[in-house]
Amino acid sequence: MCFSIYLSTTSTEDLAKPESELIQLETIKGWVPEPLTDEDDSVLDRLNYPNKWCLVSRYGGCSCGYRHLCSGSDFDFGPPEDWCPEDDDDIESTQAAYDLFARLLVEGHQVDVLDVWTGTSAEAITTMVVRLCEVPRDHFRFFEGVRFEFS
């Protein structure tokens, strides 16, 4: 059981060539550790743009190596807190992902991102419009079961 972070964009850039060693992106079909199920395909259908990628951890595999806020929480962006320690690698990787999203937006591309836990159904996913320029880099995190539509 793991997190999977998917993104889609109007950019035709090959995102598999990372600008940072902190993140890896793989095409959807290139990443899949097992064959996609119909349920996985319906989740991917929630992405709006033609070029789809999976954001995997810097060491490969799943998307667990990023900051996540789990469902059942009040979804809000916030910095790491001393009372809830987070792994430094997860924080750095999340900031590198933020940098990628911000760059794509500045270049005029559309971007959406979806964070799901294994077995999440497409019907359980909600959408949140996020003005990335209003979210400080050190506050950014992914929300389980939420699709970000960046503006």
Coordinates of C-alpha atoms in Angstrom, one line a residue:
M1 CA 0.0 0.0 0.0
C2 CA 1.5 3.3 -1.2
F3 CA 0.9 6.8 -2.3
S4 CA 0.9 7.5 -6.0
I5 CA 1.2 11.1 -7.3
Y6 CA 0.2 11.6 -10.9
L7 CA 0.5 14.8 -12.9
S8 CA -0.6 15.9 -16.3
T9 CA 0.4 18.9 -18.3
T10 CA 0.2 20.6 -21.6
S11 CA 4.0 20.7 -21.7
T12 CA 5.5 18.3 -24.2
E13 CA 8.9 18.5 -22.4
D14 CA 10.5 15.1 -21.5
L15 CA 10.1 15.3 -17.7
A16 CA 11.9 12.0 -17.3
K17 CA 15.1 14.1 -17.5
P18 CA 14.9 15.6 -14.0
E19 CA 16.2 19.0 -13.2
S20 CA 16.8 17.9 -9.7
E21 CA 18.1 14.6 -8.3
L22 CA 15.4 14.9 -5.6
I23 CA 12.6 13.8 -7.8
Q24 CA 11.9 11.4 -10.6
L25 CA 9.1 11.4 -13.2
E26 CA 8.2 8.4 -15.3
T27 CA 5.6 8.1 -17.9
I28 CA 2.5 6.4 -16.6
K29 CA 3.0 3.2 -18.5
G30 CA 6.7 3.2 -17.7
W31 CA 6.2 3.4 -14.0
V32 CA 3.5 0.8 -13.3
P33 CA 4.9 -1.9 -11.0
E34 CA 1.9 -4.1 -11.9
P35 CA -0.5 -3.9 -14.8
L36 CA -2.9 -1.0 -14.4
T37 CA -6.3 -2.1 -13.3
D38 CA -9.6 -0.6 -14.5
E39 CA -9.8 1.2 -11.2
D40 CA -6.3 2.8 -11.8
D41 CA -7.3 3.8 -15.3
S42 CA -10.5 5.5 -14.0
V43 CA -8.3 7.5 -11.5
L44 CA -6.0 8.5 -14.3
D45 CA -9.0 9.7 -16.2
R46 CA -9.4 12.5 -13.6
L47 CA -6.2 14.1 -15.0
N48 CA -7.1 16.8 -17.6
Y49 CA -4.0 17.2 -19.8
P50 CA -2.5 15.0 -22.5
N51 CA 1.0 14.4 -21.1
K52 CA 0.7 12.2 -18.0
W53 CA 3.5 11.4 -15.6
C54 CA 4.0 9.6 -12.3
L55 CA 6.1 11.5 -9.7
V56 CA 8.1 8.8 -7.9
S57 CA 10.5 9.2 -5.0
R58 CA 14.1 10.0 -5.7
Y59 CA 15.0 6.3 -5.2
G60 CA 12.2 5.1 -7.5
G61 CA 9.2 3.0 -6.7
C62 CA 6.2 4.7 -5.2
S63 CA 5.4 8.3 -4.3
C64 CA 5.7 7.9 -0.6
G65 CA 8.8 10.0 -0.4
Y66 CA 6.9 13.4 -0.4
R67 CA 4.9 15.4 2.1
H68 CA 1.3 14.1 2.3
L69 CA -1.6 15.2 4.3
C70 CA -3.9 12.2 4.7
S71 CA -7.7 12.3 4.2
G72 CA -9.7 12.9 7.4
S73 CA -7.5 15.9 8.1
D74 CA -8.4 19.6 7.5
F75 CA -6.6 20.2 4.2
D76 CA -4.4 23.2 4.5
F77 CA -0.9 24.0 3.4
G78 CA 1.6 24.4 6.2
P79 CA 5.2 24.1 7.1
P80 CA 6.7 21.1 8.9
E81 CA 5.9 21.2 12.6
D82 CA 8.2 20.2 15.5
W83 CA 5.4 18.2 17.1
C84 CA 5.0 16.1 13.9
P85 CA 8.5 15.5 12.6
E86 CA 8.8 14.9 8.8
D87 CA 11.7 13.3 7.0
D88 CA 14.1 15.8 5.6
D89 CA 14.3 13.9 2.3
D90 CA 10.5 14.1 1.9
I91 CA 10.6 17.9 2.6
E92 CA 13.3 18.5 0.0
S93 CA 11.7 16.3 -2.6
T94 CA 8.4 18.1 -2.1
Q95 CA 10.1 21.4 -2.6
A96 CA 11.7 20.2 -5.8
A97 CA 8.3 19.1 -7.1
Y98 CA 6.9 22.5 -6.2
D99 CA 9.8 24.1 -8.2
L100 CA 8.9 22.0 -11.2
F101 CA 5.2 22.8 -11.1
A102 CA 6.0 26.5 -10.6
R103 CA 8.4 26.5 -13.6
L104 CA 5.8 24.8 -15.9
L105 CA 3.2 27.3 -14.9
V106 CA 5.5 30.3 -15.5
E107 CA 6.3 28.9 -18.9
G108 CA 2.5 29.0 -19.7
H109 CA 1.6 25.4 -19.4
Q110 CA -1.4 23.9 -17.6
V111 CA -0.7 21.4 -14.8
D112 CA -2.8 19.3 -12.5
V113 CA -1.6 16.8 -9.9
L114 CA -3.4 14.0 -8.2
D115 CA -2.4 12.2 -4.9
V116 CA -4.0 8.9 -4.2
W117 CA -3.5 6.0 -1.9
T118 CA -3.5 2.5 -3.3
G119 CA -7.1 1.4 -4.1
T120 CA -8.6 5.0 -4.1
S121 CA -11.6 5.1 -6.4
A122 CA -12.1 7.9 -8.9
E123 CA -15.4 8.8 -7.2
A124 CA -13.5 9.5 -4.0
I125 CA -11.3 12.1 -5.5
T126 CA -12.0 15.8 -5.0
T127 CA -10.6 18.7 -6.9
M128 CA -9.1 21.8 -5.4
V129 CA -8.0 24.9 -7.4
V130 CA -4.6 26.0 -6.1
R131 CA -3.0 29.3 -6.9
L132 CA 0.6 28.0 -6.5
C133 CA 2.0 31.5 -6.3
E134 CA 0.0 32.0 -3.0
V135 CA 1.4 28.9 -1.4
P136 CA 4.9 29.3 0.1
R137 CA 7.3 26.7 -1.1
D138 CA 8.0 25.4 2.4
H139 CA 4.2 25.0 3.1
F140 CA 3.4 22.9 0.0
R141 CA 2.3 19.3 0.5
F142 CA 0.1 16.9 -1.3
F143 CA -3.4 16.0 -0.1
E144 CA -4.5 12.4 -0.2
G145 CA -7.5 11.9 -2.5
V146 CA -7.3 15.4 -3.9
R147 CA -6.6 16.6 -7.4
F148 CA -4.9 20.0 -7.6
E149 CA -5.7 22.2 -10.5
F150 CA -2.9 24.7 -10.5
S151 CA -3.4 28.3 -11.7

